[in-house]
């Protein structure tokens, strides 16, 4: 059994390779080639969420076991800590245990980039990120591969985190990165918005964004948290990473459904269905599109498989 830690994961799981794998995985999921039981999330007394996310992708299967602990943000500890346990399907032996925080970070940004490439306006170049942590970094790393990003605005409730992000991204990519004092100012002129913070209550509303914007809503993953308000969801073309999961777990979808603002048919389809041409994408330049991502176990297993196979070369 191989034990593959974060440093090696980051060398092997590049955004370019990961995006290709995510596209195939999302299509395979819609084609019935993958099996993905509903994940189990347990709330610990210290407020940590312990997640168990199993999936079968064909030649491999396994589960991600990970903690999500918000108080770690801004400290020396990551907010997500865990491993992906990977098995091969032929004899069901354990292949590897791969560090999960880096996999989660990289594959999440790459899935959003796949959605952005399908849904954002082709000339979109202004990007806003709400939250200045690991996901803000992974989203810029991946989305700049599918759109020519020339300007970035960032807001975080911790101004020091925004400043650090701006400094790092300017140096790394040579683009303009502006820190903002509010969500409103960060998103006002954005073509692409990525909400990547673990909010308890919705903070992004319809009146804050311009027509034609594409939104990747990825910061929350449970039926008790959301980032995008009901009025904005109601006004948008809504897409999921996996529609059955979205119907069970996404507060972004469930609250406006309960309020009567949307109906069950408001979810147009998944990114996998978009890739397969089974559902339509953006219909006009004024469409607001929202990709509501919960994060999928198949994405973790496929990413872990790629890392494992690359480590053997």
CSV table of N, CA and C in Angstrom, one decimal, residues 147-284:
chain,number,residue,atom,x,y,z
A,147,UNK,N,-10.6,30.5,-19.2
A,147,UNK,CA,-10.9,31.9,-19.5
A,147,UNK,C,-9.7,32.8,-19.3
A,148,UNK,N,-9.6,33.8,-20.1
A,148,UNK,CA,-8.4,34.7,-20.0
A,148,UNK,C,-8.8,35.7,-18.8
A,149,UNK,N,-8.4,35.3,-17.6
A,149,UNK,CA,-8.7,36.2,-16.4
A,149,UNK,C,-7.7,37.3,-16.4
A,150,UNK,N,-8.1,38.5,-16.4
A,150,UNK,CA,-7.2,39.7,-16.3
A,150,UNK,C,-7.4,40.5,-15.1
A,151,UNK,N,-8.5,40.3,-14.4
A,151,UNK,CA,-8.8,41.1,-13.1
A,151,UNK,C,-9.4,40.2,-12.1
A,152,UNK,N,-9.0,40.3,-10.9
A,152,UNK,CA,-9.6,39.5,-9.8
A,152,UNK,C,-9.9,40.4,-8.6
A,153,UNK,N,-11.1,40.3,-8.1
A,153,UNK,CA,-11.4,41.0,-6.8
A,153,UNK,C,-11.7,39.9,-5.7
A,154,UNK,N,-11.3,40.2,-4.5
A,154,UNK,CA,-11.4,39.3,-3.4
A,154,UNK,C,-12.0,39.9,-2.2
A,155,UNK,N,-12.9,39.3,-1.5
A,155,UNK,CA,-13.4,39.7,-0.2
A,155,UNK,C,-13.3,38.5,0.8
A,156,UNK,N,-12.8,38.7,1.9
A,156,UNK,CA,-12.8,37.8,3.0
A,156,UNK,C,-13.1,38.6,4.3
A,157,UNK,N,-13.8,37.9,5.2
A,157,UNK,CA,-14.1,38.6,6.5
A,157,UNK,C,-12.9,38.9,7.3
A,158,UNK,N,-11.8,38.2,6.9
A,158,UNK,CA,-10.5,38.5,7.5
A,158,UNK,C,-9.7,39.3,6.5
A,159,UNK,N,-9.5,40.7,6.7
A,159,UNK,CA,-8.8,41.5,5.7
A,159,UNK,C,-7.4,41.0,5.4
A,160,UNK,N,-6.7,40.5,6.5
A,160,UNK,CA,-5.4,40.0,6.3
A,160,UNK,C,-5.3,38.8,5.3
A,161,UNK,N,-6.3,38.0,5.3
A,161,UNK,CA,-6.4,36.9,4.4
A,161,UNK,C,-6.5,37.4,3.0
A,162,UNK,N,-7.4,38.4,2.8
A,162,UNK,CA,-7.5,39.0,1.4
A,162,UNK,C,-6.2,39.6,0.9
A,163,UNK,N,-5.5,40.3,1.8
A,163,UNK,CA,-4.3,40.9,1.4
A,163,UNK,C,-3.2,39.9,1.0
A,164,UNK,N,-3.1,38.8,1.8
A,164,UNK,CA,-2.2,37.7,1.5
A,164,UNK,C,-2.5,37.1,0.2
A,165,UNK,N,-3.8,36.8,0.0
A,165,UNK,CA,-4.2,36.2,-1.3
A,165,UNK,C,-3.9,37.1,-2.5
A,166,UNK,N,-4.2,38.4,-2.4
A,166,UNK,CA,-3.9,39.3,-3.5
A,166,UNK,C,-2.4,39.4,-3.8
A,167,UNK,N,-1.6,39.4,-2.7
A,167,UNK,CA,-0.1,39.5,-2.9
A,167,UNK,C,0.4,38.2,-3.6
A,168,UNK,N,-0.1,37.0,-3.1
A,168,UNK,CA,0.4,35.8,-3.7
A,168,UNK,C,-0.1,35.6,-5.2
A,169,UNK,N,-1.3,35.9,-5.5
A,169,UNK,CA,-1.8,35.7,-6.8
A,169,UNK,C,-1.2,36.7,-7.8
A,170,UNK,N,-1.0,37.9,-7.4
A,170,UNK,CA,-0.3,38.9,-8.3
A,170,UNK,C,1.1,38.4,-8.6
A,171,UNK,N,1.8,37.9,-7.7
A,171,UNK,CA,3.1,37.4,-7.9
A,171,UNK,C,3.1,36.1,-8.7
A,172,UNK,N,2.2,35.3,-8.5
A,172,UNK,CA,2.1,34.0,-9.2
A,172,UNK,C,1.7,34.1,-10.7
A,173,UNK,N,0.7,34.9,-10.9
A,173,UNK,CA,0.1,35.0,-12.2
A,173,UNK,C,0.3,36.3,-13.0
A,174,UNK,N,0.8,37.3,-12.3
A,174,UNK,CA,1.0,38.6,-12.9
A,174,UNK,C,-0.3,39.3,-13.4
A,175,UNK,N,-1.3,39.2,-12.6
A,175,UNK,CA,-2.6,39.8,-13.0
A,175,UNK,C,-3.0,40.7,-11.8
A,176,UNK,N,-4.0,41.6,-12.1
A,176,UNK,CA,-4.5,42.6,-11.2
A,176,UNK,C,-5.4,41.9,-10.2
A,177,UNK,N,-5.1,42.0,-8.9
A,177,UNK,CA,-5.9,41.4,-7.8
A,177,UNK,C,-6.2,42.5,-6.8
A,178,UNK,N,-7.5,42.8,-6.6
A,178,UNK,CA,-7.9,43.9,-5.8
A,178,UNK,C,-8.7,43.4,-4.6
A,179,UNK,N,-8.3,43.8,-3.4
A,179,UNK,CA,-9.0,43.5,-2.2
A,179,UNK,C,-10.2,44.4,-2.0
A,180,UNK,N,-11.3,43.9,-1.5
A,180,UNK,CA,-12.5,44.7,-1.3
A,180,UNK,C,-13.0,44.6,0.1
A,181,UNK,N,-13.7,45.7,0.5
A,181,UNK,CA,-14.2,45.8,1.9
A,181,UNK,C,-15.6,45.1,2.1
A,182,UNK,N,-16.2,44.6,1.0
A,182,UNK,CA,-17.5,44.1,1.1
A,182,UNK,C,-17.8,43.1,0.0
A,183,UNK,N,-18.7,42.2,0.2
A,183,UNK,CA,-19.1,41.3,-0.9
A,183,UNK,C,-19.6,42.1,-2.1
A,184,UNK,N,-20.5,43.1,-1.8
A,184,UNK,CA,-21.1,43.9,-2.8
A,184,UNK,C,-20.0,44.5,-3.8
A,185,UNK,N,-19.0,45.1,-3.2
A,185,UNK,CA,-18.0,45.8,-4.0
A,185,UNK,C,-17.2,44.7,-4.8
A,186,UNK,N,-17.0,43.5,-4.2
A,186,UNK,CA,-16.2,42.5,-4.9
A,186,UNK,C,-16.9,42.0,-6.1
A,187,UNK,N,-18.2,41.8,-6.1
A,187,UNK,CA,-18.9,41.1,-7.1
A,187,UNK,C,-19.6,42.0,-8.1
A,188,UNK,N,-19.6,43.3,-7.9
A,188,UNK,CA,-20.4,44.3,-8.7
A,188,UNK,C,-20.2,44.2,-10.2
A,189,UNK,N,-18.9,44.1,-10.6
A,189,UNK,CA,-18.6,44.1,-12.0
A,189,UNK,C,-18.0,42.7,-12.5
A,190,UNK,N,-18.2,41.7,-11.7
A,190,UNK,CA,-17.6,40.4,-12.0
A,190,UNK,C,-18.4,39.7,-13.1
A,191,UNK,N,-17.6,39.0,-14.0
A,191,UNK,CA,-18.2,38.1,-15.0
A,191,UNK,C,-18.3,36.7,-14.5
A,192,UNK,N,-17.4,36.4,-13.5
A,192,UNK,CA,-17.4,35.0,-12.9
A,192,UNK,C,-17.3,35.3,-11.4
A,193,UNK,N,-18.1,34.7,-10.6
A,193,UNK,CA,-18.1,34.8,-9.2
A,193,UNK,C,-17.9,33.4,-8.6
A,194,UNK,N,-16.9,33.2,-7.7
A,194,UNK,CA,-16.7,32.0,-7.0
A,194,UNK,C,-17.0,32.2,-5.5
A,195,UNK,N,-18.0,31.6,-4.9
A,195,UNK,CA,-18.3,31.7,-3.5
A,195,UNK,C,-17.6,30.5,-2.8
A,196,UNK,N,-16.6,30.7,-2.0
A,196,UNK,CA,-15.8,29.6,-1.5
A,196,UNK,C,-15.5,29.8,0.0
A,197,UNK,N,-16.6,30.1,0.7
A,197,UNK,CA,-16.5,30.2,2.2
A,197,UNK,C,-17.6,29.4,2.8
A,198,UNK,N,-17.4,28.9,4.0
A,198,UNK,CA,-18.4,28.0,4.7
A,198,UNK,C,-19.5,28.8,5.4
A,199,UNK,N,-20.3,29.6,4.6
A,199,UNK,CA,-21.3,30.5,5.2
A,199,UNK,C,-22.4,29.7,5.8
A,200,UNK,N,-23.0,30.2,6.9
A,200,UNK,CA,-24.2,29.6,7.5
A,200,UNK,C,-25.4,30.2,6.8
A,201,UNK,N,-25.4,31.5,6.4
A,201,UNK,CA,-26.5,32.2,5.8
A,201,UNK,C,-26.1,32.8,4.5
A,202,UNK,N,-27.1,32.9,3.6
A,202,UNK,CA,-26.9,33.4,2.3
A,202,UNK,C,-26.4,34.9,2.3
A,203,UNK,N,-25.4,35.2,1.5
A,203,UNK,CA,-24.9,36.6,1.5
A,203,UNK,C,-24.9,37.2,0.1
A,204,UNK,N,-25.1,36.4,-0.9
A,204,UNK,CA,-25.0,36.8,-2.3
A,204,UNK,C,-26.5,36.9,-2.8
A,205,UNK,N,-26.9,38.1,-3.1
A,205,UNK,CA,-28.3,38.4,-3.6
A,205,UNK,C,-28.3,38.9,-5.0
A,206,UNK,N,-29.5,38.8,-5.6
A,206,UNK,CA,-29.7,39.1,-7.0
A,206,UNK,C,-29.3,40.6,-7.3
A,207,UNK,N,-29.6,41.5,-6.4
A,207,UNK,CA,-29.3,42.9,-6.7
A,207,UNK,C,-27.8,43.2,-6.7
A,208,UNK,N,-27.0,42.3,-6.2
A,208,UNK,CA,-25.5,42.5,-6.2
A,208,UNK,C,-24.8,42.2,-7.5
A,209,UNK,N,-25.4,41.4,-8.3
A,209,UNK,CA,-24.7,40.9,-9.5
A,209,UNK,C,-25.2,41.5,-10.8
A,210,UNK,N,-24.4,41.4,-11.8
A,210,UNK,CA,-24.9,42.0,-13.1
A,210,UNK,C,-25.4,40.8,-14.0
A,211,UNK,N,-26.2,41.2,-15.0
A,211,UNK,CA,-26.8,40.2,-15.9
A,211,UNK,C,-25.6,39.5,-16.6
A,212,UNK,N,-25.8,38.3,-16.9
A,212,UNK,CA,-24.7,37.5,-17.7
A,212,UNK,C,-23.7,36.9,-16.8
A,213,UNK,N,-23.7,37.1,-15.5
A,213,UNK,CA,-22.7,36.5,-14.7
A,213,UNK,C,-22.8,35.0,-14.5
A,214,UNK,N,-21.7,34.4,-14.3
A,214,UNK,CA,-21.7,33.0,-14.0
A,214,UNK,C,-21.2,32.8,-12.6
A,215,UNK,N,-21.9,32.0,-11.8
A,215,UNK,CA,-21.5,31.8,-10.3
A,215,UNK,C,-21.2,30.4,-10.0
A,216,UNK,N,-20.1,30.1,-9.4
A,216,UNK,CA,-19.7,28.8,-8.9
A,216,UNK,C,-19.9,28.9,-7.4
A,217,UNK,N,-21.0,28.2,-6.9
A,217,UNK,CA,-21.3,28.2,-5.5
A,217,UNK,C,-20.8,26.9,-4.9
A,218,UNK,N,-19.7,26.9,-4.3
A,218,UNK,CA,-19.0,25.7,-3.8
A,218,UNK,C,-18.6,25.7,-2.4
A,219,UNK,N,-18.8,26.8,-1.6
A,219,UNK,CA,-18.3,26.8,-0.3
A,219,UNK,C,-19.0,26.0,0.7
A,220,UNK,N,-20.3,25.7,0.5
A,220,UNK,CA,-21.1,24.9,1.5
A,220,UNK,C,-21.4,23.5,0.9
A,221,UNK,N,-21.7,22.6,1.8
A,221,UNK,CA,-21.9,21.2,1.3
A,221,UNK,C,-22.9,20.4,2.1
A,222,UNK,N,-23.7,21.1,2.9
A,222,UNK,CA,-24.7,20.4,3.7
A,222,UNK,C,-26.1,21.1,3.6
A,223,UNK,N,-27.1,20.4,4.1
A,223,UNK,CA,-28.5,21.0,4.0
A,223,UNK,C,-28.8,22.0,5.1
A,224,UNK,N,-27.8,22.6,5.7
A,224,UNK,CA,-28.0,23.6,6.7
A,224,UNK,C,-27.2,24.8,6.5
A,225,UNK,N,-26.5,24.9,5.3
A,225,UNK,CA,-25.7,26.0,5.0
A,225,UNK,C,-25.9,26.5,3.5
A,226,UNK,N,-25.7,27.7,3.3
A,226,UNK,CA,-25.8,28.2,1.9
A,226,UNK,C,-25.2,29.6,1.7
A,227,UNK,N,-24.8,29.9,0.5
A,227,UNK,CA,-24.2,31.2,0.2
A,227,UNK,C,-25.0,32.1,-0.7
A,228,UNK,N,-25.8,31.5,-1.6
A,228,UNK,CA,-26.6,32.2,-2.6
A,228,UNK,C,-28.0,32.3,-2.2
A,229,UNK,N,-28.5,33.5,-2.2
A,229,UNK,CA,-29.9,33.8,-1.7
A,229,UNK,C,-31.0,33.3,-2.7
A,230,UNK,N,-32.2,33.1,-2.1
A,230,UNK,CA,-33.3,32.5,-2.9
A,230,UNK,C,-33.6,33.4,-4.1
A,231,UNK,N,-33.6,34.7,-4.0
A,231,UNK,CA,-34.0,35.5,-5.2
A,231,UNK,C,-33.0,35.3,-6.3
A,232,UNK,N,-31.7,35.1,-6.0
A,232,UNK,CA,-30.7,35.0,-7.1
A,232,UNK,C,-30.8,33.6,-7.7
A,233,UNK,N,-31.1,32.6,-6.9
A,233,UNK,CA,-31.3,31.2,-7.4
A,233,UNK,C,-32.5,31.2,-8.3
A,234,UNK,N,-33.6,31.9,-7.9
A,234,UNK,CA,-34.8,32.0,-8.7
A,234,UNK,C,-34.6,32.6,-10.0
A,235,UNK,N,-33.7,33.6,-10.1
A,235,UNK,CA,-33.5,34.3,-11.3
A,235,UNK,C,-32.5,33.6,-12.2
A,236,UNK,N,-31.8,32.6,-11.8
A,236,UNK,CA,-30.7,32.0,-12.5
A,236,UNK,C,-31.1,30.7,-13.2
A,237,UNK,N,-30.3,30.3,-14.1
A,237,UNK,CA,-30.3,29.0,-14.7
A,237,UNK,C,-29.4,28.1,-13.8
A,238,UNK,N,-30.0,27.1,-13.1
A,238,UNK,CA,-29.3,26.4,-12.1
A,238,UNK,C,-28.8,25.0,-12.6
A,239,UNK,N,-27.6,24.7,-12.3
A,239,UNK,CA,-26.9,23.5,-12.7
A,239,UNK,C,-26.3,22.9,-11.4
A,240,UNK,N,-26.2,21.5,-11.4
A,240,UNK,CA,-25.7,20.8,-10.2
A,240,UNK,C,-24.4,20.0,-10.6
A,241,UNK,N,-23.7,19.5,-9.6
A,241,UNK,CA,-22.6,18.5,-9.9
A,241,UNK,C,-23.3,17.1,-10.0
A,242,UNK,N,-24.4,16.9,-9.2
A,242,UNK,CA,-25.1,15.6,-9.3
A,242,UNK,C,-26.5,16.0,-8.8
A,243,UNK,N,-27.5,15.9,-9.7
A,243,UNK,CA,-28.8,16.4,-9.3
A,243,UNK,C,-29.5,15.6,-8.2
A,244,UNK,N,-29.4,14.3,-8.1
A,244,UNK,CA,-30.0,13.6,-6.9
A,244,UNK,C,-29.4,14.1,-5.6
A,245,UNK,N,-28.1,14.3,-5.6
A,245,UNK,CA,-27.5,14.8,-4.4
A,245,UNK,C,-27.9,16.2,-4.0
A,246,UNK,N,-28.1,17.1,-5.1
A,246,UNK,CA,-28.5,18.4,-4.9
A,246,UNK,C,-29.9,18.5,-4.3
A,247,UNK,N,-30.8,17.6,-4.8
A,247,UNK,CA,-32.2,17.6,-4.3
A,247,UNK,C,-32.2,17.1,-2.8
A,248,UNK,N,-31.2,16.4,-2.3
A,248,UNK,CA,-31.2,16.0,-1.0
A,248,UNK,C,-30.5,16.9,0.0
A,249,UNK,N,-29.4,17.5,-0.5
A,249,UNK,CA,-28.5,18.1,0.4
A,249,UNK,C,-28.2,19.6,0.2
A,250,UNK,N,-28.7,20.2,-0.9
A,250,UNK,CA,-28.3,21.6,-1.2
A,250,UNK,C,-29.3,22.6,-0.6
A,251,UNK,N,-29.0,23.4,0.3
A,251,UNK,CA,-29.9,24.4,0.9
A,251,UNK,C,-30.1,25.5,-0.2
A,252,UNK,N,-29.1,25.7,-1.0
A,252,UNK,CA,-29.3,26.7,-2.1
A,252,UNK,C,-30.5,26.4,-2.9
A,253,UNK,N,-30.8,25.1,-3.1
A,253,UNK,CA,-31.9,24.6,-3.9
A,253,UNK,C,-33.1,24.4,-2.9
A,254,UNK,N,-32.9,23.8,-1.8
A,254,UNK,CA,-34.1,23.3,-1.0
A,254,UNK,C,-34.9,24.5,-0.3
A,255,UNK,N,-34.2,25.6,0.1
A,255,UNK,CA,-34.9,26.7,0.7
A,255,UNK,C,-35.8,27.4,-0.3
A,256,UNK,N,-35.3,27.9,-1.5
A,256,UNK,CA,-36.2,28.5,-2.4
A,256,UNK,C,-37.3,27.6,-2.9
A,257,UNK,N,-37.0,26.3,-2.9
A,257,UNK,CA,-38.1,25.3,-3.3
A,257,UNK,C,-39.2,25.3,-2.2
A,258,UNK,N,-38.8,25.3,-0.9
A,258,UNK,CA,-39.7,25.4,0.2
A,258,UNK,C,-40.5,26.7,0.2
A,259,UNK,N,-39.8,27.7,-0.2
A,259,UNK,CA,-40.5,29.1,-0.2
A,259,UNK,C,-41.4,29.3,-1.4
A,260,UNK,N,-41.4,28.3,-2.4
A,260,UNK,CA,-42.2,28.4,-3.6
A,260,UNK,C,-41.7,29.3,-4.6
A,261,UNK,N,-40.4,29.8,-4.5
A,261,UNK,CA,-39.8,30.6,-5.5
A,261,UNK,C,-39.4,29.8,-6.7
A,262,UNK,N,-39.0,28.6,-6.5
A,262,UNK,CA,-38.7,27.7,-7.6
A,262,UNK,C,-39.5,26.4,-7.5
A,263,UNK,N,-39.5,25.6,-8.6
A,263,UNK,CA,-40.1,24.3,-8.6
A,263,UNK,C,-39.0,23.2,-8.7
A,264,UNK,N,-39.3,22.0,-8.6
A,264,UNK,CA,-38.3,20.9,-8.7
A,264,UNK,C,-37.6,20.9,-10.1
A,265,UNK,N,-38.3,21.4,-11.1
A,265,UNK,CA,-37.7,21.4,-12.4
A,265,UNK,C,-36.7,22.6,-12.6
A,266,UNK,N,-36.5,23.4,-11.6
A,266,UNK,CA,-35.6,24.5,-11.7
A,266,UNK,C,-34.1,24.1,-12.0
A,267,UNK,N,-33.8,22.9,-11.5
A,267,UNK,CA,-32.4,22.4,-11.8
A,267,UNK,C,-32.5,21.9,-13.3
A,268,UNK,N,-31.7,22.6,-14.1
A,268,UNK,CA,-31.7,22.2,-15.5
A,268,UNK,C,-31.0,20.9,-15.8
A,269,UNK,N,-30.0,20.7,-15.0
A,269,UNK,CA,-29.2,19.4,-15.2
A,269,UNK,C,-27.9,19.5,-14.5
A,270,UNK,N,-27.1,18.5,-14.7
A,270,UNK,CA,-25.8,18.5,-14.1
A,270,UNK,C,-24.7,18.8,-15.1
A,271,UNK,N,-23.5,19.1,-14.6
A,271,UNK,CA,-22.4,19.4,-15.5
A,271,UNK,C,-22.1,18.2,-16.4
A,272,UNK,N,-22.2,16.9,-15.9
A,272,UNK,CA,-22.1,15.7,-16.7
A,272,UNK,C,-23.0,15.7,-17.8
A,273,UNK,N,-24.3,16.1,-17.6
A,273,UNK,CA,-25.3,16.1,-18.6
A,273,UNK,C,-25.0,17.2,-19.6
A,274,UNK,N,-24.5,18.3,-19.2
A,274,UNK,CA,-24.0,19.4,-20.1
A,274,UNK,C,-22.9,18.8,-21.0
A,275,UNK,N,-21.9,18.1,-20.5
A,275,UNK,CA,-20.8,17.6,-21.2
A,275,UNK,C,-21.3,16.6,-22.3
A,276,UNK,N,-22.4,15.8,-21.9
A,276,UNK,CA,-22.9,14.8,-22.8
A,276,UNK,C,-23.9,15.4,-23.8
A,277,UNK,N,-24.2,16.7,-23.7
A,277,UNK,CA,-25.2,17.3,-24.6
A,277,UNK,C,-26.6,16.9,-24.3
A,278,UNK,N,-26.9,16.5,-23.0
A,278,UNK,CA,-28.3,16.1,-22.7
A,278,UNK,C,-29.1,17.2,-22.2
A,279,UNK,N,-28.5,18.3,-21.8
A,279,UNK,CA,-29.3,19.5,-21.3
A,279,UNK,C,-28.7,20.7,-22.0
A,280,UNK,N,-29.5,21.8,-22.1
A,280,UNK,CA,-28.9,23.0,-22.7
A,280,UNK,C,-28.2,23.9,-21.7
A,281,UNK,N,-27.2,24.6,-22.2
A,281,UNK,CA,-26.5,25.5,-21.4
A,281,UNK,C,-27.0,26.9,-21.4
A,282,UNK,N,-26.1,27.9,-21.4
A,282,UNK,CA,-26.5,29.3,-21.5
A,282,UNK,C,-27.3,29.6,-22.8
A,283,UNK,N,-28.3,30.3,-22.7
A,283,UNK,CA,-29.2,30.6,-23.8
A,283,UNK,C,-29.0,32.1,-24.3
A,284,UNK,N,-28.5,33.0,-23.5
A,284,UNK,CA,-28.3,34.3,-23.9
A,284,UNK,C,-27.2,35.0,-23.1
